[in-house]
PDB file of C-alpha atoms in Angstrom:
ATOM      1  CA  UNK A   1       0.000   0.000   0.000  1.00  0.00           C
ATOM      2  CA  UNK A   2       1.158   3.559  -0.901  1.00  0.00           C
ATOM      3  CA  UNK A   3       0.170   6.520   1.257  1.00  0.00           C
ATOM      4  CA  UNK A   4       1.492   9.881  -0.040  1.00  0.00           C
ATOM      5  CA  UNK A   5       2.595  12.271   3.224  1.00  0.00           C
ATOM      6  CA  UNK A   6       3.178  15.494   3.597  1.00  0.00           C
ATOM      7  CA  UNK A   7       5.620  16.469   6.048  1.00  0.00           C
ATOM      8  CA  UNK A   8       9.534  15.479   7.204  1.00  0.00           C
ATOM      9  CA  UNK A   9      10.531  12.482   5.921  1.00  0.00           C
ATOM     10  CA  UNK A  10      12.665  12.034   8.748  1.00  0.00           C
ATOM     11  CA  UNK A  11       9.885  12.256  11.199  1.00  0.00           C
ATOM     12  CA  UNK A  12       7.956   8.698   9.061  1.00  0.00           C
ATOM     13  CA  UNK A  13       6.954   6.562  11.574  1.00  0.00           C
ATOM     14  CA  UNK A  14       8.533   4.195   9.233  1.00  0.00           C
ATOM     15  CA  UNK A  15      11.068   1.167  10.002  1.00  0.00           C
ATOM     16  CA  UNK A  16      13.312   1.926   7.304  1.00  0.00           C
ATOM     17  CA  UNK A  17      13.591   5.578   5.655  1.00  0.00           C
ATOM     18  CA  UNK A  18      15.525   5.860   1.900  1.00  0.00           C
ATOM     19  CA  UNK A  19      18.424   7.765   0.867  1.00  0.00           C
ATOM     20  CA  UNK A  20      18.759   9.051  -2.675  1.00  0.00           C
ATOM     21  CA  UNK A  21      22.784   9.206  -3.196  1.00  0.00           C
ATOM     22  CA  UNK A  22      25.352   9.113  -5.939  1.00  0.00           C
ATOM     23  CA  UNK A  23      28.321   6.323  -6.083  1.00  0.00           C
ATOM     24  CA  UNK A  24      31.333   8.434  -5.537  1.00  0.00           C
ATOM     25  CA  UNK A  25      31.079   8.923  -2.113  1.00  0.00           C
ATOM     26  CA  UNK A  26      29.724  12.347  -1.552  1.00  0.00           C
ATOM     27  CA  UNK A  27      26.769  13.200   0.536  1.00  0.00           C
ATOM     28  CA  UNK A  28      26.177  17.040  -0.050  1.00  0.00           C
ATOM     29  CA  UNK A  29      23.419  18.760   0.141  1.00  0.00           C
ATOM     30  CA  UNK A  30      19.769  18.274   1.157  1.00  0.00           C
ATOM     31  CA  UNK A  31      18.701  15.691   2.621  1.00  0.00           C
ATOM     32  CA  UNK A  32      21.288  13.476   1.842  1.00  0.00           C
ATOM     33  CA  UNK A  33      23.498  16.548   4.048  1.00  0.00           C
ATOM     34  CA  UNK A  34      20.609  15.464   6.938  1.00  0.00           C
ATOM     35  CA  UNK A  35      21.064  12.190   6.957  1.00  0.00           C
ATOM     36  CA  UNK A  36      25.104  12.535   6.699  1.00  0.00           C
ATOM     37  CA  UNK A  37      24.602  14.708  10.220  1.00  0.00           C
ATOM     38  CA  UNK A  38      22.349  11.930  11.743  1.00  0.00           C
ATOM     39  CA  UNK A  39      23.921   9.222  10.790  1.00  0.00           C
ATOM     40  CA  UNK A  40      27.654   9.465  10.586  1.00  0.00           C
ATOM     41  CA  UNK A  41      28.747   5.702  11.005  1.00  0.00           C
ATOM     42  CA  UNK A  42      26.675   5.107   7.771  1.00  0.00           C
ATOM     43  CA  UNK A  43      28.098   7.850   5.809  1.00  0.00           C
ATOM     44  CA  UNK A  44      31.635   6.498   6.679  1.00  0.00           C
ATOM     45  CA  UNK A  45      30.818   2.902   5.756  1.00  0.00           C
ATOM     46  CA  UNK A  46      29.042   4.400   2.429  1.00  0.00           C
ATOM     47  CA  UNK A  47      31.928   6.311   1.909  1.00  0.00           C
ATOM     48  CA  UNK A  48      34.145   3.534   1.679  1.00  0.00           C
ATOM     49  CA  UNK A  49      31.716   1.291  -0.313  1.00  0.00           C
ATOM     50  CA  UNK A  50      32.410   3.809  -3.161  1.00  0.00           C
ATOM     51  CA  UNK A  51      35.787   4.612  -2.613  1.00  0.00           C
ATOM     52  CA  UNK A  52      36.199   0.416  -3.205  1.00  0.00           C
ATOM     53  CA  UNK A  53      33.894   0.777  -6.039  1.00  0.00           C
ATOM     54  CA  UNK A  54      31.331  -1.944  -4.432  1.00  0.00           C
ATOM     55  CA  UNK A  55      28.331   0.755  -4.993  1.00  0.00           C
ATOM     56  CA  UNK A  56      27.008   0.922  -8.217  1.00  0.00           C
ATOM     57  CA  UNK A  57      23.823   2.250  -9.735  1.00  0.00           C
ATOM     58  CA  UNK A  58      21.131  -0.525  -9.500  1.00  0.00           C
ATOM     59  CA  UNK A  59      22.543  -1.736  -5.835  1.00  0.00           C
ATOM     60  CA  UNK A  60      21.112  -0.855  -2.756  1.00  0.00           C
ATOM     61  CA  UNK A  61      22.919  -0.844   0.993  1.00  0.00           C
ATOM     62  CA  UNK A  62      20.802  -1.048   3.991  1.00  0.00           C
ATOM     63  CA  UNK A  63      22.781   0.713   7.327  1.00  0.00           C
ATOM     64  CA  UNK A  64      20.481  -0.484  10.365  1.00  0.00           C
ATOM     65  CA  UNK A  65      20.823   1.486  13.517  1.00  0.00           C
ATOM     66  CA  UNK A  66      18.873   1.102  16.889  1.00  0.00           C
ATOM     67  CA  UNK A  67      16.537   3.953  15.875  1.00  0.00           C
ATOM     68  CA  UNK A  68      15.801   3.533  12.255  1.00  0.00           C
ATOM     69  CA  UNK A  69      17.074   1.703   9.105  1.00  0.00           C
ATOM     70  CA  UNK A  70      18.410   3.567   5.740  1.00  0.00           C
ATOM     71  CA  UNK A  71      18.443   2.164   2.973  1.00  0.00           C
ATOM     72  CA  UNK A  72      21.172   4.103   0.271  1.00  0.00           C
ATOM     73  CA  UNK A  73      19.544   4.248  -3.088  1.00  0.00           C
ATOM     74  CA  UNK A  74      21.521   5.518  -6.181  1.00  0.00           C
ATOM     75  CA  UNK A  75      19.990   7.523  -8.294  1.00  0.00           C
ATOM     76  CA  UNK A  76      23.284   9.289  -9.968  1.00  0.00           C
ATOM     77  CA  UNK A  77      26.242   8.442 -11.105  1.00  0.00           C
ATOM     78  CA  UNK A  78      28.246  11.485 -10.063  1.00  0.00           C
ATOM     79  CA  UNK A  79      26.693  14.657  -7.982  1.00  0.00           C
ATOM     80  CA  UNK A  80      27.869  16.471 -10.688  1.00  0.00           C
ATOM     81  CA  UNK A  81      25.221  14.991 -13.279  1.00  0.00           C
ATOM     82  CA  UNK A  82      21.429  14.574 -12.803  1.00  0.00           C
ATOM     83  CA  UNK A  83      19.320  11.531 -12.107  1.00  0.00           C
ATOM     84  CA  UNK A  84      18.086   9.258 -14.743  1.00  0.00           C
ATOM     85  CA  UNK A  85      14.676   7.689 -14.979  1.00  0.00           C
ATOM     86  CA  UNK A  86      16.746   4.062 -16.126  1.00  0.00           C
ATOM     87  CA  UNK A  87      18.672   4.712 -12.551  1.00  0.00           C
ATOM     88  CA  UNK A  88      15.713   4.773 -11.000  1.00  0.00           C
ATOM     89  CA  UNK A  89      13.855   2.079 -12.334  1.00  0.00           C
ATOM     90  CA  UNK A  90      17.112   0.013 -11.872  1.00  0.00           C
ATOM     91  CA  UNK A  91      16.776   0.669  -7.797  1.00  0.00           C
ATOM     92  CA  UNK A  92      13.449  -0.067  -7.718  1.00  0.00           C
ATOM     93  CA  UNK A  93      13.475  -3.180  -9.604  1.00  0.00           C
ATOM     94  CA  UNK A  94      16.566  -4.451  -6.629  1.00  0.00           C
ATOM     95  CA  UNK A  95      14.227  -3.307  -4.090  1.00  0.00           C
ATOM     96  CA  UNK A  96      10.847  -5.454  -4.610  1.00  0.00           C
ATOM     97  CA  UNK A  97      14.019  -8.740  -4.968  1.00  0.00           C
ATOM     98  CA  UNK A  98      15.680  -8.029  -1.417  1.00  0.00           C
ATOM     99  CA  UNK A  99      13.061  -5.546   0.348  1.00  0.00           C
ATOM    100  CA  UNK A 100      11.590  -9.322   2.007  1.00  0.00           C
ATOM    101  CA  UNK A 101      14.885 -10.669   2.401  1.00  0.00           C
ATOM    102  CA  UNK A 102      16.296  -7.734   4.563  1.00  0.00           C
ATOM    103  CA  UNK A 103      13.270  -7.536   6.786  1.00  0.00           C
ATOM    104  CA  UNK A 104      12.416  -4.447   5.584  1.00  0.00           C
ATOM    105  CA  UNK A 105       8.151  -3.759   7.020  1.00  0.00           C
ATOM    106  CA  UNK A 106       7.448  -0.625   6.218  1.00  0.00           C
ATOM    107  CA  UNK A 107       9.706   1.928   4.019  1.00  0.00           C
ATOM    108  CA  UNK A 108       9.190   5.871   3.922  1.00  0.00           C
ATOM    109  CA  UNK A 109      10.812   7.277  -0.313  1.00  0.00           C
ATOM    110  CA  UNK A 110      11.196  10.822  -1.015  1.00  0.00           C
ATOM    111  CA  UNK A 111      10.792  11.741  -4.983  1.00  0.00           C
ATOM    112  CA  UNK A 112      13.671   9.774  -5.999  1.00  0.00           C
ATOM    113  CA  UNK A 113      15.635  11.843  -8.504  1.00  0.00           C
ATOM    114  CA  UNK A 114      13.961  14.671  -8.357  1.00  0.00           C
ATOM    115  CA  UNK A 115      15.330  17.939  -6.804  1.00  0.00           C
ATOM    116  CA  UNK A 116      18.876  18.058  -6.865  1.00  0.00           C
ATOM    117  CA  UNK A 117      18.495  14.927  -9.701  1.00  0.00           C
ATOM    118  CA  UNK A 118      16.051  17.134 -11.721  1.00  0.00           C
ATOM    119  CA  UNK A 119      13.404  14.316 -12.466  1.00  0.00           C
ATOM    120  CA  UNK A 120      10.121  15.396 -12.824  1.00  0.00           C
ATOM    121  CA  UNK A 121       8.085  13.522  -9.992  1.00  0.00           C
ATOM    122  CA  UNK A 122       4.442  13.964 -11.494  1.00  0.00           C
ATOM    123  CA  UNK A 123       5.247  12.747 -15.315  1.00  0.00           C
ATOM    124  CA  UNK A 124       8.591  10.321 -14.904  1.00  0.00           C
ATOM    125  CA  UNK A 125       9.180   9.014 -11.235  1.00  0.00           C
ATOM    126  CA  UNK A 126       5.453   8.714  -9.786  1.00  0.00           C
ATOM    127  CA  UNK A 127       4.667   6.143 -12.233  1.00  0.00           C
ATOM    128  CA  UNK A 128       7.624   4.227 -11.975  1.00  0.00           C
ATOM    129  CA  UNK A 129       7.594   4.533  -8.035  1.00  0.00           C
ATOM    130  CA  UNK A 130       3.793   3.692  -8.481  1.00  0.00           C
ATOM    131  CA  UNK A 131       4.199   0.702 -10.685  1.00  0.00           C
ATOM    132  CA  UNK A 132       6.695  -1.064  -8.449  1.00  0.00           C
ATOM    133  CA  UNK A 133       5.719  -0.318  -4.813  1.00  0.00           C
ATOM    134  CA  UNK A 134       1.867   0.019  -5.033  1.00  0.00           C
ATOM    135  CA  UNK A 135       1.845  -3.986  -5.155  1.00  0.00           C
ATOM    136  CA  UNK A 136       3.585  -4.661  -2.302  1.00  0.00           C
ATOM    137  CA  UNK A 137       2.365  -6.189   1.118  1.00  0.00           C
ATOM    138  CA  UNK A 138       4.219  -3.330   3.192  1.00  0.00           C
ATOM    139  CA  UNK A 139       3.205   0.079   4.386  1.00  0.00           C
ATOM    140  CA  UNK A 140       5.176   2.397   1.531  1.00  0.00           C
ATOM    141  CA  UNK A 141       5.182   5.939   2.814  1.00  0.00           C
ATOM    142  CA  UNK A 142       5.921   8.729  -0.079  1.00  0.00           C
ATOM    143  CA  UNK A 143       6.836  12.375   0.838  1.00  0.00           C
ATOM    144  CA  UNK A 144       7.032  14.123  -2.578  1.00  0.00           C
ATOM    145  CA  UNK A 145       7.994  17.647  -1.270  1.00  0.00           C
ATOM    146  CA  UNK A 146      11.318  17.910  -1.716  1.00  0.00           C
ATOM    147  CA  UNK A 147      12.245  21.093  -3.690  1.00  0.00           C
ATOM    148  CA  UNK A 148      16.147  22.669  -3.744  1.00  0.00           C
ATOM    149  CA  UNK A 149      17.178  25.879  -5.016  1.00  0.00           C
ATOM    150  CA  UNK A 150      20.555  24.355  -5.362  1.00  0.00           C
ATOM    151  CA  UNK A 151      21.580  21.971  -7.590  1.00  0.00           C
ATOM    152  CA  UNK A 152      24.884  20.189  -7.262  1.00  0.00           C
ATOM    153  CA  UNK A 153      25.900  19.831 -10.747  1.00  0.00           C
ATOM    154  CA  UNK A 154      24.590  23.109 -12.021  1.00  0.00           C
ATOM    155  CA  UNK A 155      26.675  25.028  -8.864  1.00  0.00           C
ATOM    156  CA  UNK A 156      29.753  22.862  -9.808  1.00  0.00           C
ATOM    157  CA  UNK A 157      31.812  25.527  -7.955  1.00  0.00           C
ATOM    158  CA  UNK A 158      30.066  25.999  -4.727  1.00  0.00           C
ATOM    159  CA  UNK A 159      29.695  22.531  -4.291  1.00  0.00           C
ATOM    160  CA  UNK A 160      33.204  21.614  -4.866  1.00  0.00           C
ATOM    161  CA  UNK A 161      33.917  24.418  -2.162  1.00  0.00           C
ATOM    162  CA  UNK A 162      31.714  23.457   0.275  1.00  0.00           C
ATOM    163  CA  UNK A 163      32.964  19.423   0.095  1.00  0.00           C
ATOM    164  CA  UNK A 164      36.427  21.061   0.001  1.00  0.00           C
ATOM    165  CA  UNK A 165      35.659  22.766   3.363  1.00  0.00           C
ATOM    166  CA  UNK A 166      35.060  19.676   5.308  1.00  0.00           C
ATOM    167  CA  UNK A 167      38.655  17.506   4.222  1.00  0.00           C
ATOM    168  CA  UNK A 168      38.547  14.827   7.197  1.00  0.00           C
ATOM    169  CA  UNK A 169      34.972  13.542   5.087  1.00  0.00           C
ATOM    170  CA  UNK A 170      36.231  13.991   1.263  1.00  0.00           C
ATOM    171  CA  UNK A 171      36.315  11.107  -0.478  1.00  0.00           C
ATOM    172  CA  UNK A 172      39.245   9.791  -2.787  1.00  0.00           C
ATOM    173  CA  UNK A 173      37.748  10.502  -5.995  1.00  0.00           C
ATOM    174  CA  UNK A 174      37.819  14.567  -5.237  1.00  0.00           C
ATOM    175  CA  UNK A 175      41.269  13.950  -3.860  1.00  0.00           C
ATOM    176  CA  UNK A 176      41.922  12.517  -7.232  1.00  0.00           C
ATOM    177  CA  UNK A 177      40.282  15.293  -9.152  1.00  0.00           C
ATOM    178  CA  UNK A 178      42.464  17.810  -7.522  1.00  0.00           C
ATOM    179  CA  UNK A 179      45.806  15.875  -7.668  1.00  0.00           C
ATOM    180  CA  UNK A 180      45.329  16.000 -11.408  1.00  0.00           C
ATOM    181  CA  UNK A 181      44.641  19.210 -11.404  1.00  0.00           C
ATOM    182  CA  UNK A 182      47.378  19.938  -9.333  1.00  0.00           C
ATOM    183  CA  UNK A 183      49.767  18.081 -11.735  1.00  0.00           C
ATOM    184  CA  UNK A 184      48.545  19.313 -15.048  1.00  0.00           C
ATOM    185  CA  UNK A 185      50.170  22.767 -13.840  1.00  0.00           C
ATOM    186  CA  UNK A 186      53.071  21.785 -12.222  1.00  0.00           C
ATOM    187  CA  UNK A 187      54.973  18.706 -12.801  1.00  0.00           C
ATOM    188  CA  UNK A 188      58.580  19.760 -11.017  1.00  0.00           C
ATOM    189  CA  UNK A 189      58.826  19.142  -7.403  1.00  0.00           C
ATOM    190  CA  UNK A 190      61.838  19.387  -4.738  1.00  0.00           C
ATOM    191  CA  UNK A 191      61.278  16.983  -1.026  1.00  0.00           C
ATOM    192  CA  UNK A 192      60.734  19.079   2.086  1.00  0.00           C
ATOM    193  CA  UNK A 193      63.930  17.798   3.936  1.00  0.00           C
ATOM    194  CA  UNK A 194      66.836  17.248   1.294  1.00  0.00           C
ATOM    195  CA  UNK A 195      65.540  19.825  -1.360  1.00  0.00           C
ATOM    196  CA  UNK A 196      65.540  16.829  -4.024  1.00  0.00           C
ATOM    197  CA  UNK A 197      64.385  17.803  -7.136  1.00  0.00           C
ATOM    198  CA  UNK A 198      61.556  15.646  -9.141  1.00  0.00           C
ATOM    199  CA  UNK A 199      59.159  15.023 -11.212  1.00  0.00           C
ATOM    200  CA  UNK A 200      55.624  13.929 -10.901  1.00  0.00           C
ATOM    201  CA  UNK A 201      52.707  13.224 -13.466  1.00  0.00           C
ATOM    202  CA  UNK A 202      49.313  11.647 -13.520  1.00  0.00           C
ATOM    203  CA  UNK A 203      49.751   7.629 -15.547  1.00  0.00           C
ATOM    204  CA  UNK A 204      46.306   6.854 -17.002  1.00  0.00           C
ATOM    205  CA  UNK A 205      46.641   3.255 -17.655  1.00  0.00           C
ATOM    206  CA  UNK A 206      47.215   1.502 -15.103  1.00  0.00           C
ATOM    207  CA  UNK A 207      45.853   4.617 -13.417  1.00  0.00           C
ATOM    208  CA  UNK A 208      48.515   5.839 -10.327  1.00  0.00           C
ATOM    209  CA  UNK A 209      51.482   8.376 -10.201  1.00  0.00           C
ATOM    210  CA  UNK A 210      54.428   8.176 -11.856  1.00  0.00           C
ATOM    211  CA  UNK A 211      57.694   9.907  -9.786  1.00  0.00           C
ATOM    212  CA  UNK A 212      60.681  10.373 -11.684  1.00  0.00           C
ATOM    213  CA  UNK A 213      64.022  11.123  -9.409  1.00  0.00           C
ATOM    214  CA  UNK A 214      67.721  10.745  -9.758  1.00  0.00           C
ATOM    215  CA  UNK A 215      67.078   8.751 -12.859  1.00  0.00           C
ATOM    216  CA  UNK A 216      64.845   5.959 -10.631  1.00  0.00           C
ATOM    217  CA  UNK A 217      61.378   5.939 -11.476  1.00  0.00           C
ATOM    218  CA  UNK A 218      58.758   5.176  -9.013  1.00  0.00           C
ATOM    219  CA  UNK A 219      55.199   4.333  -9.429  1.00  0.00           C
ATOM    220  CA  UNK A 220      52.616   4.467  -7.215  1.00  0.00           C
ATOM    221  CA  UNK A 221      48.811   2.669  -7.944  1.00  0.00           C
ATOM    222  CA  UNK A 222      45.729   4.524  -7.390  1.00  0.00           C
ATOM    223  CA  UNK A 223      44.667   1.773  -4.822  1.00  0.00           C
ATOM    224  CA  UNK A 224      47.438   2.645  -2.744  1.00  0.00           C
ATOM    225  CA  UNK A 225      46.792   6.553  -2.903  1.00  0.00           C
ATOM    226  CA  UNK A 226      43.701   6.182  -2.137  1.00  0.00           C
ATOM    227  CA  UNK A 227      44.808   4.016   0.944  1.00  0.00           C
ATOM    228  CA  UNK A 228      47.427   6.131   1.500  1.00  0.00           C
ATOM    229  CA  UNK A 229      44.355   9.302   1.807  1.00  0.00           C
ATOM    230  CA  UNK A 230      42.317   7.284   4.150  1.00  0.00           C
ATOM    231  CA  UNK A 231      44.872   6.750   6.330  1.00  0.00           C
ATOM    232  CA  UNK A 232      45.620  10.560   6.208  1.00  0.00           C
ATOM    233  CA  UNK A 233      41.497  11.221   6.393  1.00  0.00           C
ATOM    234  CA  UNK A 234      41.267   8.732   9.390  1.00  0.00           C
ATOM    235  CA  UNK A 235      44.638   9.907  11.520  1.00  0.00           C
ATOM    236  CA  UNK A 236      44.385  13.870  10.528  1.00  0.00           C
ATOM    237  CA  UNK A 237      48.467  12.788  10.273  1.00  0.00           C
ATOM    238  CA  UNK A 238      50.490  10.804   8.008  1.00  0.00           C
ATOM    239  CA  UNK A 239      53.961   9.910   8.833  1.00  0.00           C
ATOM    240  CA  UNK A 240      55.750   6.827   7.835  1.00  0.00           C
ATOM    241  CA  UNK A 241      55.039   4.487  10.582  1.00  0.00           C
ATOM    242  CA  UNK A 242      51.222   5.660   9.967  1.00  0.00           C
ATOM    243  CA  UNK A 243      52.029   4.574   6.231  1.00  0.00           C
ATOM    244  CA  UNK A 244      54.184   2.121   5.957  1.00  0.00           C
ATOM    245  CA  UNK A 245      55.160   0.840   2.635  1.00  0.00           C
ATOM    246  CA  UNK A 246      55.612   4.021   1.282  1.00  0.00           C
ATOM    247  CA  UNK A 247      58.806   4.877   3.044  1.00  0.00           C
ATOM    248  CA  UNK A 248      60.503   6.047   0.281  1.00  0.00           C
ATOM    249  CA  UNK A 249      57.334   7.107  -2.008  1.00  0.00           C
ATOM    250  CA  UNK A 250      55.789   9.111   1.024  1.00  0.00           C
ATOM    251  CA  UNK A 251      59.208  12.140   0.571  1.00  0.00           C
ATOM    252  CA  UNK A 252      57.608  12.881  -2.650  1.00  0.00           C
ATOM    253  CA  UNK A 253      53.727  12.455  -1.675  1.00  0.00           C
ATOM    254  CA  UNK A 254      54.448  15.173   1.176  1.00  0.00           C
ATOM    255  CA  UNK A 255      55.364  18.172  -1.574  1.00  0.00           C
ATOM    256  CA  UNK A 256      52.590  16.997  -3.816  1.00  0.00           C
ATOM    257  CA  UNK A 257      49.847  16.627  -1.335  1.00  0.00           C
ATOM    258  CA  UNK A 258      51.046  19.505   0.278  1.00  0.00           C
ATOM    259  CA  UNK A 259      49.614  21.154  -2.929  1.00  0.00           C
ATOM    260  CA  UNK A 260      46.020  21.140  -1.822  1.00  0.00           C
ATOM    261  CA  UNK A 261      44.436  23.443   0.170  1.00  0.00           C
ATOM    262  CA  UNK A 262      43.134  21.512   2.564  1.00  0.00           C
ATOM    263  CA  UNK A 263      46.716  19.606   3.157  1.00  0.00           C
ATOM    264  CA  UNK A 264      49.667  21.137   4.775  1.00  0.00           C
ATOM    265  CA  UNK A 265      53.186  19.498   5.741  1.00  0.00           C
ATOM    266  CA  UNK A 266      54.211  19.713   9.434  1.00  0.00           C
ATOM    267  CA  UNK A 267      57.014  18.963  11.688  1.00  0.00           C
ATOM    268  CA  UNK A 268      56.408  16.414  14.187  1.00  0.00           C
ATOM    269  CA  UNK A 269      58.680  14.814  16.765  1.00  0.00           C
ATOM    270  CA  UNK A 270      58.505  12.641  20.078  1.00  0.00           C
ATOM    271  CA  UNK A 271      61.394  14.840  21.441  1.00  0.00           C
ATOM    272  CA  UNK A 272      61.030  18.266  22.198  1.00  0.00           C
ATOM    273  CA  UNK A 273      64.381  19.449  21.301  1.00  0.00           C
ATOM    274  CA  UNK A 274      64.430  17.829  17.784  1.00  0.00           C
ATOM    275  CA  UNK A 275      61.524  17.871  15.168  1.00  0.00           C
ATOM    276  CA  UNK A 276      62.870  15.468  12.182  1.00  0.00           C
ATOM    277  CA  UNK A 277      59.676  14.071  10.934  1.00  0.00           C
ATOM    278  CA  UNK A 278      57.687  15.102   8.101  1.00  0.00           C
ATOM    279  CA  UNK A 279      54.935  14.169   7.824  1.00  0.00           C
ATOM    280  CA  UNK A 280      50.965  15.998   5.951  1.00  0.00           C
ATOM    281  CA  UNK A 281      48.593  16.869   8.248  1.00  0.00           C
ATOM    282  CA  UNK A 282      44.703  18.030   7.217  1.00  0.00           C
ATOM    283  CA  UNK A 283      43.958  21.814   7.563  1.00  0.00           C
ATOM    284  CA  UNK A 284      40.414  21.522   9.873  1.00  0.00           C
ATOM    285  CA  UNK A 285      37.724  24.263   8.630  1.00  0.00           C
ATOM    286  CA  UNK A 286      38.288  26.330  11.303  1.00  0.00           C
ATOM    287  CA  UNK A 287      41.745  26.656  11.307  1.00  0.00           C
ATOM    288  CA  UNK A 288      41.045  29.509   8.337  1.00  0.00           C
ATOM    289  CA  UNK A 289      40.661  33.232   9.332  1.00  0.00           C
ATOM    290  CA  UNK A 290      37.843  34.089   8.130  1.00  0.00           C
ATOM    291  CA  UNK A 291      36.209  30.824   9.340  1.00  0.00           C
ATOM    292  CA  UNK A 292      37.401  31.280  13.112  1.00  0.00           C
ATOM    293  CA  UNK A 293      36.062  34.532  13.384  1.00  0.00           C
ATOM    294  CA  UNK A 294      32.733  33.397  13.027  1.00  0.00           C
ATOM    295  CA  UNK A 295      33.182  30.840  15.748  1.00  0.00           C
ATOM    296  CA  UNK A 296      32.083  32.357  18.992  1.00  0.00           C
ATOM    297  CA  UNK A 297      33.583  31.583  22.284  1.00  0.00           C
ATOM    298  CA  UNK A 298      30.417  31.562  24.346  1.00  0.00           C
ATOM    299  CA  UNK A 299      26.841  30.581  23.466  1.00  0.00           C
ATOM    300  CA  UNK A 300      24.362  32.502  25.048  1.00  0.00           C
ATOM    301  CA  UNK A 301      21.771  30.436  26.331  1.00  0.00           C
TER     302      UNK A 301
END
């Protein structure tokens, strides 16, 4: 049965509330942003899924905590392009096979694909959402009123500044983005501690960085950057005994990381009277001017 609500989705008295997301690993704004701030352990472990590329359009992931159940439902590929009606179908067409399965009673949807997706709910996703879940022996809940002014992938920009402002949640694939973009502009790089010079560049296939120094060439795989930034995303530190098996790689990862905006190198040390390790560190938002000023020291209250 399908009863149409209007109201907070979050609010369903509903065992298991849905999650429109994309499979990259970014949960930005809307109510995908609202469920990221209630439900943190399940962003992580979504996170992750995509970074390992285990989430794909047509799959769904069910995160179960002691209050409610969400189930993560792509509907994009990428936050930076719209929904598709084939996405959709694809999700809903996995859900009616497992829904039984998982247990799932009673589910609460918002318009998938619509809003930030751009589907139209009245002419493409009603019927489709219609077609597969009015059959079914479970209480469906439906809260179609969900309307953004702000679209990820027509504010390209502002969305890549505001997932840029939070670095400890990016995922890998933005990382990525920027490291490329970092390295189609600059390709010459010296090490923090010796001053030795090299050379860096992005390597397609297989897909990784190549390092060029003192006539060695290094190469380092994708899969181990992107290990190499969840370590650095988990720790807020990376040093070599936080990365090990990059001992000698992680000299020339410092200057290159170092790059971003949201990555710094820093001195660290167990003694006091001598700092020789260098390691990255990630800037936290706050640690920006203009950002700390509008953090107040007292609450009022």
């Amino acid at each position: 049965m399908i009863l149409y609500v209007k109201g907070n989705l979050f609010q369903s008295p509903a065992q298991t509330l849905v999650n429109t997301v994309n499979t990259v690993g970014v949960m930005g704004k809307g109510v995908a942003l609202e469920f990221k701030r209630l439900f943190p352990e399940m962003y992580r472990q979504y996170r992750d899924l995509c970074e390992q590329g285990r989430f794909q359009v047509g799959k769904l992931w069910l995160y179960k905590s002691p209050q409610k159940w969400v189930l993560n439902f792509p509907t994009k590929k990428h936050w930076r392009a719209p929904s598709q009606t084939a996405y959709v179908e694809a999700g809903l067409q996995k859900f009616i096979q497992v829904y039984s399965d998982w247990g799932i009673h009673s589910v609460a949807f918002p318009p998938l694909g619509c809003g930030n997706g751009q589907l139209d709910f009245e002419t493409q996703v009603r019927p489709l959402m219609e077609h597969y879940l009015k059959p079914l022996p479970i209480d469906v809940f439906i809260y179609p009123d969900r309307h953004s002014e702000f679209i990820e992938h027509l504010n390209v920009k502002q969305m890549k500044e505001w997932l840029r402002s939070e670095p400890a949640s990016l995922p890998f694939a933005e990382v990525w983005e920027d490291l490329t973009a970092v390295l189609a502009q600059k390709q010459e790089f010296a090490t923090i501690t010796q001053k030795s010079p090299f050379t860096a560049r992005i390597v397609s296939e297989p897909k990784g960085l190549k390092i060029t120094a003192s006539r060695q060439t290094y190469f380092i795989h994708y899969e181990t950057l992107l290990a190499f930034w969840q370590q650095l995303r988990a720790h807020g530190f990376s040093m070599r005994h936080i990365a090990p098996g990059l001992d000698r790689q992680l000299s020339y990862l410092i200057p290159i990381f170092a790059k971003l905006p949201y990555v710094a190198p820093v001195h660290v040390s167990e003694s006091y009277n001598q700092f020789t390790v260098t390691g990255l560190q990630i800037l936290p938002v706050a640690w920006k001017p203009k950002t700390a000023q509008q953090l107040p020291l007292f609450q009022a209250g």
